mmCIF file of C-alpha atoms and ligand atoms in Angstrom:
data_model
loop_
_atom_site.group_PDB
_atom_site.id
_atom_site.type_symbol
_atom_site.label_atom_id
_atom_site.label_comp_id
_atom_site.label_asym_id
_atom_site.label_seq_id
_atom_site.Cartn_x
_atom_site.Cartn_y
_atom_site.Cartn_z
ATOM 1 C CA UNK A 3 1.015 -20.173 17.292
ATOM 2 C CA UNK A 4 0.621 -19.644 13.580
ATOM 3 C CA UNK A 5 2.052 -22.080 11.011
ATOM 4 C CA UNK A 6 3.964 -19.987 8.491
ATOM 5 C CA UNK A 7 5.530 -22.088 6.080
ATOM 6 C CA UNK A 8 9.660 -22.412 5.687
ATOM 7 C CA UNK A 9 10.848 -20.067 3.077
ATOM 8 C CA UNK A 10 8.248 -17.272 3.480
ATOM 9 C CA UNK A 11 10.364 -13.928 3.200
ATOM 10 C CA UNK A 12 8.384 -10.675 3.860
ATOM 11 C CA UNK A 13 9.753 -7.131 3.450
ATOM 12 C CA UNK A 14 8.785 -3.434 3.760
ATOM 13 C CA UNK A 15 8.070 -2.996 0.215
ATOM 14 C CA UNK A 16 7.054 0.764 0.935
ATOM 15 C CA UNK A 17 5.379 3.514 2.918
ATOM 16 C CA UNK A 18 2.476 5.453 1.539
ATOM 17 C CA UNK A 19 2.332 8.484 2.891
ATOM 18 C CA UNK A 20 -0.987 11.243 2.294
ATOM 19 C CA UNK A 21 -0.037 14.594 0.905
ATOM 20 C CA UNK A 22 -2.289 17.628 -0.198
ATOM 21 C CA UNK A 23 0.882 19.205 -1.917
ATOM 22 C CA UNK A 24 2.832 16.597 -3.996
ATOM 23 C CA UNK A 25 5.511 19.132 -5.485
ATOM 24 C CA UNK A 26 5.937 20.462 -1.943
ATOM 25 C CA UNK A 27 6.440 17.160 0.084
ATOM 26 C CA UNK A 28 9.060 15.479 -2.732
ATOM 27 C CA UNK A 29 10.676 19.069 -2.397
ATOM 28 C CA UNK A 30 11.202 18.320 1.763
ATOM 29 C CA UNK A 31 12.254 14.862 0.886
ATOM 30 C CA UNK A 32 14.642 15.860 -2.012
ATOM 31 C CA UNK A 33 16.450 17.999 1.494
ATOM 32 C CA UNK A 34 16.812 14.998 3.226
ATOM 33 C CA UNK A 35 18.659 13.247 0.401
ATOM 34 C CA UNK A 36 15.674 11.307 -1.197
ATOM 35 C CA UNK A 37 15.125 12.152 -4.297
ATOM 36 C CA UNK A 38 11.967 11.400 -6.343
ATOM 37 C CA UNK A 39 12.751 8.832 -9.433
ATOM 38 C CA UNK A 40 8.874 8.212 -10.730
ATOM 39 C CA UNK A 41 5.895 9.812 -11.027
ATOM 40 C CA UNK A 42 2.443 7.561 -11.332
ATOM 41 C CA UNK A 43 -1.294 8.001 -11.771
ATOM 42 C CA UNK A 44 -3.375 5.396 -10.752
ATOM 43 C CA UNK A 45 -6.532 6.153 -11.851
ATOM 44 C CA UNK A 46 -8.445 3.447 -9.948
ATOM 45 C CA UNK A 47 -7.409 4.735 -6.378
ATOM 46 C CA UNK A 48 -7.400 8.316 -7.573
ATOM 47 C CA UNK A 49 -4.676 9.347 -6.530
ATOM 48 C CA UNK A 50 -0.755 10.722 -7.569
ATOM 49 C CA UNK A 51 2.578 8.704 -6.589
ATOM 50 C CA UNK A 52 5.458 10.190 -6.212
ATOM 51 C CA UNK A 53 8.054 7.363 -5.836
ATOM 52 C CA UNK A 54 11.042 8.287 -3.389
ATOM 53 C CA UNK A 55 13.917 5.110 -3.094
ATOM 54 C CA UNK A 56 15.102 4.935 0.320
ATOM 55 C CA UNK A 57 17.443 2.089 0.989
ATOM 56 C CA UNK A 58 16.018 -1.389 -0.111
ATOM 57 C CA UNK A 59 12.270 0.339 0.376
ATOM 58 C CA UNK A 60 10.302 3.411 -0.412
ATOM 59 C CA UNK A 61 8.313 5.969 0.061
ATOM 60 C CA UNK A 62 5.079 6.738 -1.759
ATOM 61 C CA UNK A 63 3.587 10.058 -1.232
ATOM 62 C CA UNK A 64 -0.198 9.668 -2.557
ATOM 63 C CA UNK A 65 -1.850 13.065 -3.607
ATOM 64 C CA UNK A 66 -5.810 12.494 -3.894
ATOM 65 C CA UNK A 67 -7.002 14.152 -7.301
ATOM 66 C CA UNK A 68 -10.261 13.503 -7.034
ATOM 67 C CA UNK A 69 -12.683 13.519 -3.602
ATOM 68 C CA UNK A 70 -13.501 9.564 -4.258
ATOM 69 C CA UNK A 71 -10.308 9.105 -3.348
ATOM 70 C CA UNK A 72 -10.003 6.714 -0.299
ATOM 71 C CA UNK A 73 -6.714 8.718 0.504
ATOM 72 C CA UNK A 74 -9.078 12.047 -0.111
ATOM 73 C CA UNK A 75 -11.182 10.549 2.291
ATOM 74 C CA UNK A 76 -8.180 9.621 4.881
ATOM 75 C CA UNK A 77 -6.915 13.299 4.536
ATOM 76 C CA UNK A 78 -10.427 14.817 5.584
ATOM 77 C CA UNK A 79 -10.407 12.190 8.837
ATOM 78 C CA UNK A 80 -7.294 12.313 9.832
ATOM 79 C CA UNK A 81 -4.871 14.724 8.081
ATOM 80 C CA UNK A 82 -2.561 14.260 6.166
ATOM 81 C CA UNK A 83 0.458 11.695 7.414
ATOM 82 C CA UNK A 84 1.069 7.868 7.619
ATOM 83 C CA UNK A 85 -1.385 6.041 5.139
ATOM 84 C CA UNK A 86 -0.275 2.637 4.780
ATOM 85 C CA UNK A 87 2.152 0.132 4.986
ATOM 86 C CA UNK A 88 3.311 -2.154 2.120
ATOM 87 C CA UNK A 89 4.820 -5.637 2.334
ATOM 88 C CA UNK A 90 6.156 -7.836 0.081
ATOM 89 C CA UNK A 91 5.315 -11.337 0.360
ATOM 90 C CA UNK A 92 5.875 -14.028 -2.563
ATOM 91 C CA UNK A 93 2.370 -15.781 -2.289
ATOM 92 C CA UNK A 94 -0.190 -13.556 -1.837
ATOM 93 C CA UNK A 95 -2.940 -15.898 -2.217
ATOM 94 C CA UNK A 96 -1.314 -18.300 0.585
ATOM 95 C CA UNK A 97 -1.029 -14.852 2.750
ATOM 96 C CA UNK A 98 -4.515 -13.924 2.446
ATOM 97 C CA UNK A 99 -5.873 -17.109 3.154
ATOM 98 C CA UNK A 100 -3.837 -17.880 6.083
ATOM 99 C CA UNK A 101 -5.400 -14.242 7.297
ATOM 100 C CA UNK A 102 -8.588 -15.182 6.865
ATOM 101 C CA UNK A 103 -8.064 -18.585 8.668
ATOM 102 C CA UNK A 104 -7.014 -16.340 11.609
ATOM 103 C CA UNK A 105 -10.305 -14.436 11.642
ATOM 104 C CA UNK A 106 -8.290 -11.195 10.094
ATOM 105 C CA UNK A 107 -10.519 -8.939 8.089
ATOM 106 C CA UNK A 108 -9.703 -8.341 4.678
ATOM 107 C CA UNK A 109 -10.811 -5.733 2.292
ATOM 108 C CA UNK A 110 -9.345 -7.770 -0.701
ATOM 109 C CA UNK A 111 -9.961 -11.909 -0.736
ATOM 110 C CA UNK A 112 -9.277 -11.661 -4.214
ATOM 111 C CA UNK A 113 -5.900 -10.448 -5.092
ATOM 112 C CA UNK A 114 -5.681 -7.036 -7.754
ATOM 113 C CA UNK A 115 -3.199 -5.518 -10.190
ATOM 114 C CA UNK A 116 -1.789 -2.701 -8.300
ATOM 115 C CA UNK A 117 1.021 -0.082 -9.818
ATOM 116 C CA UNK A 118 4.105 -1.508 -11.730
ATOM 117 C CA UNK A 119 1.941 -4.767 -12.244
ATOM 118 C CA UNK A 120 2.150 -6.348 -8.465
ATOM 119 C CA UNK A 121 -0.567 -8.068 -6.887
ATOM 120 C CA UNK A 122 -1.995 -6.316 -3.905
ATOM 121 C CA UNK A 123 -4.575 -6.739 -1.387
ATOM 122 C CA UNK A 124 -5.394 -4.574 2.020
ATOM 123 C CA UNK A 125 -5.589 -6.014 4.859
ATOM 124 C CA UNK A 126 -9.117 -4.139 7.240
ATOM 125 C CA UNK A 127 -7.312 -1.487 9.496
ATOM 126 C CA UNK A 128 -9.829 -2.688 12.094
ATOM 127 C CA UNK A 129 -8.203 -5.800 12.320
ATOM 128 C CA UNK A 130 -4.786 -4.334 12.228
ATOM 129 C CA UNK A 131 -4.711 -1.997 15.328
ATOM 130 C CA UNK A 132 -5.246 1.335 13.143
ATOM 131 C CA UNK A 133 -2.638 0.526 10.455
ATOM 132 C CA UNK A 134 -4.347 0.498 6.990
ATOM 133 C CA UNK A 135 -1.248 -2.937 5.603
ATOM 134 C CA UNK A 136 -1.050 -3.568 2.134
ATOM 135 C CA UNK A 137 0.229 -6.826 1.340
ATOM 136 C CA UNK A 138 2.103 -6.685 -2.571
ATOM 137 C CA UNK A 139 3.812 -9.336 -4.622
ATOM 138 C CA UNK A 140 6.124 -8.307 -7.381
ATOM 139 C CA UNK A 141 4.942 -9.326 -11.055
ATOM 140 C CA UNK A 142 8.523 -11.672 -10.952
ATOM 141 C CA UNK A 143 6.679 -13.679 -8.194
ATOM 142 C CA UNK A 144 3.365 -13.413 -9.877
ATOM 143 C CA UNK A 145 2.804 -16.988 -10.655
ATOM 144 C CA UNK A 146 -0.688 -17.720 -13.641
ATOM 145 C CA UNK A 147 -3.306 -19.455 -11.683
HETATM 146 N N1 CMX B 3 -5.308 3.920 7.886
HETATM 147 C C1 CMX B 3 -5.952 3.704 9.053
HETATM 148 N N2 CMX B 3 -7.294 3.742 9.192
HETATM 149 C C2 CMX B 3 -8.004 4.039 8.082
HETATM 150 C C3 CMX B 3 -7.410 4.275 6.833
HETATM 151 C C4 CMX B 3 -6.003 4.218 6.771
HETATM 152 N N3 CMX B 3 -5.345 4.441 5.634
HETATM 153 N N4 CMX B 3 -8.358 4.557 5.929
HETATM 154 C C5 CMX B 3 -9.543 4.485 6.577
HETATM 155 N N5 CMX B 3 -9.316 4.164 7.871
HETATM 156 C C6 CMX B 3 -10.310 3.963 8.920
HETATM 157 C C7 CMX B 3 -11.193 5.187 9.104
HETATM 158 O O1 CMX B 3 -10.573 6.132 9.938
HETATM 159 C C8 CMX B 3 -12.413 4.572 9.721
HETATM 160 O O2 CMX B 3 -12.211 4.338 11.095
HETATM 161 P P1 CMX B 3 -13.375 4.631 12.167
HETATM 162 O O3 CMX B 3 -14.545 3.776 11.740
HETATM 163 O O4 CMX B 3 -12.767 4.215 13.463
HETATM 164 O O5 CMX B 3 -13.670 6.084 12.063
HETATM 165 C C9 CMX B 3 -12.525 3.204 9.018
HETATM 166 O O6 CMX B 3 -11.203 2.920 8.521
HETATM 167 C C10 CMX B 3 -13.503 3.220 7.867
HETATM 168 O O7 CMX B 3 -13.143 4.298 7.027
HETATM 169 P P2 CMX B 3 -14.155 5.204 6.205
HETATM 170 O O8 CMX B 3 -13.615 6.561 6.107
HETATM 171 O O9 CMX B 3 -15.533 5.028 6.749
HETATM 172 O O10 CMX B 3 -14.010 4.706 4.749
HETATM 173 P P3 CMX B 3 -14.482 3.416 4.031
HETATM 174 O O11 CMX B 3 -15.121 2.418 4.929
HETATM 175 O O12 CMX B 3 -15.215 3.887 2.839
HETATM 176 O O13 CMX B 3 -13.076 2.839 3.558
HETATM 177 C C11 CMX B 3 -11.127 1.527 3.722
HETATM 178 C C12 CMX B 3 -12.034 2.503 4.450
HETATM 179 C C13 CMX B 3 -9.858 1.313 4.562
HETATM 180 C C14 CMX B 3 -11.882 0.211 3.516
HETATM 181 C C15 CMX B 3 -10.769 2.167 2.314
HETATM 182 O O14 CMX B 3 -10.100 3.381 2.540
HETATM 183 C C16 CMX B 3 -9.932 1.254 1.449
HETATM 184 O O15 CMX B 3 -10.448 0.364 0.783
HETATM 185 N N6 CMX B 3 -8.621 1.439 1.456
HETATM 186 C C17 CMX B 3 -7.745 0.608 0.645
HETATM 187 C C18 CMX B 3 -7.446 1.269 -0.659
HETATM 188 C C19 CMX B 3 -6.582 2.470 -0.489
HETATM 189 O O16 CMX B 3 -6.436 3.054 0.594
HETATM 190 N N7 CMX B 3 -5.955 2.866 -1.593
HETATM 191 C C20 CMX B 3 -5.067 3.980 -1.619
HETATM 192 C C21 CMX B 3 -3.656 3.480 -1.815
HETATM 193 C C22 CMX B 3 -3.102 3.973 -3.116
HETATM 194 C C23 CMX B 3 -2.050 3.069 -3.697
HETATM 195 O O17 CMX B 3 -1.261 2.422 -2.965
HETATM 196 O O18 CMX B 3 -1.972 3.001 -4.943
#
């Protein structure tokens, strides 16, 4: 069994989800009663965010802008649909490594600034059973090392 250590608290921080139409998807969410509060580009994953609150989560819906995209990439595979999953954990360095102790491939070892300022890493979705997991730590958790 796994030794996590007392205190660890891990959430859904959000959903990505991979659109070709951004103004069309946040119009289908926006008739289920979620409306769109934020709009980012972030240039280094090419790729639109519309940012939908649901409840203590959210939903991202990432539009590719550019065919380098990994998400443009995901879209050509596999359609459009479920990208990724995003939790929020308040060490990400401690996560990682205990992932790595457990033989988990990781496509980050290093921790990077991801939107709003967080910390975020992937997690291999061959290690994962299919599901590309994004671990995140708020910038209030973000401790200097
Ligand atoms: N979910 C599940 N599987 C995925 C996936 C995803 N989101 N993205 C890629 N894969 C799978 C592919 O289907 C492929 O599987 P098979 O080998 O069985 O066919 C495998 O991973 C490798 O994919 P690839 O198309 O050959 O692409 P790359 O190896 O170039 O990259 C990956 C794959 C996951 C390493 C890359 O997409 C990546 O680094 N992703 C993390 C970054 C990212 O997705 N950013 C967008 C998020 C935007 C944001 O939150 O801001």
């Amino acid at each position: 069994m796994i030794d996590i250590p007392s205190g660890v608290k891990v959430k859904v921080d959000h959903i990505g989800i991979a659109v070709r139409d951004l103004v069309g998807m946040t119009a289908l969410y926006e008739q289920l009663g979620l409306i769109k509060t934020e709009q980012e580009t972030v240039e280094e994953q090419g790729v639109q965010v519309g940012i939908i609150p649901a409840g203590e989560t959210r939903i991202e819906l990432l539009c590719p802008f550019t065919e380098e995209s990994p998400v443009a990439k995901f879209i050509e595979k596999k359609g459009e649909g479920l990208h990724h999953v995003a939790l929020a954990v308040t060490d990400i360095r401690e996560t990682i490594q205990r992932c790595l102790d457990n033989g988990v491939k990781m496509i980050d070892v290093e921790p990077r600034l991801g939107a709003g300022g967080c910390l975020i890493a992937f997690l291999h979705p061959k290690s994962t059973g299919g599901t590309l997991i994004e671990l995140t730590q708020r910038p209030t958790e973000v401790e200097p090392h």
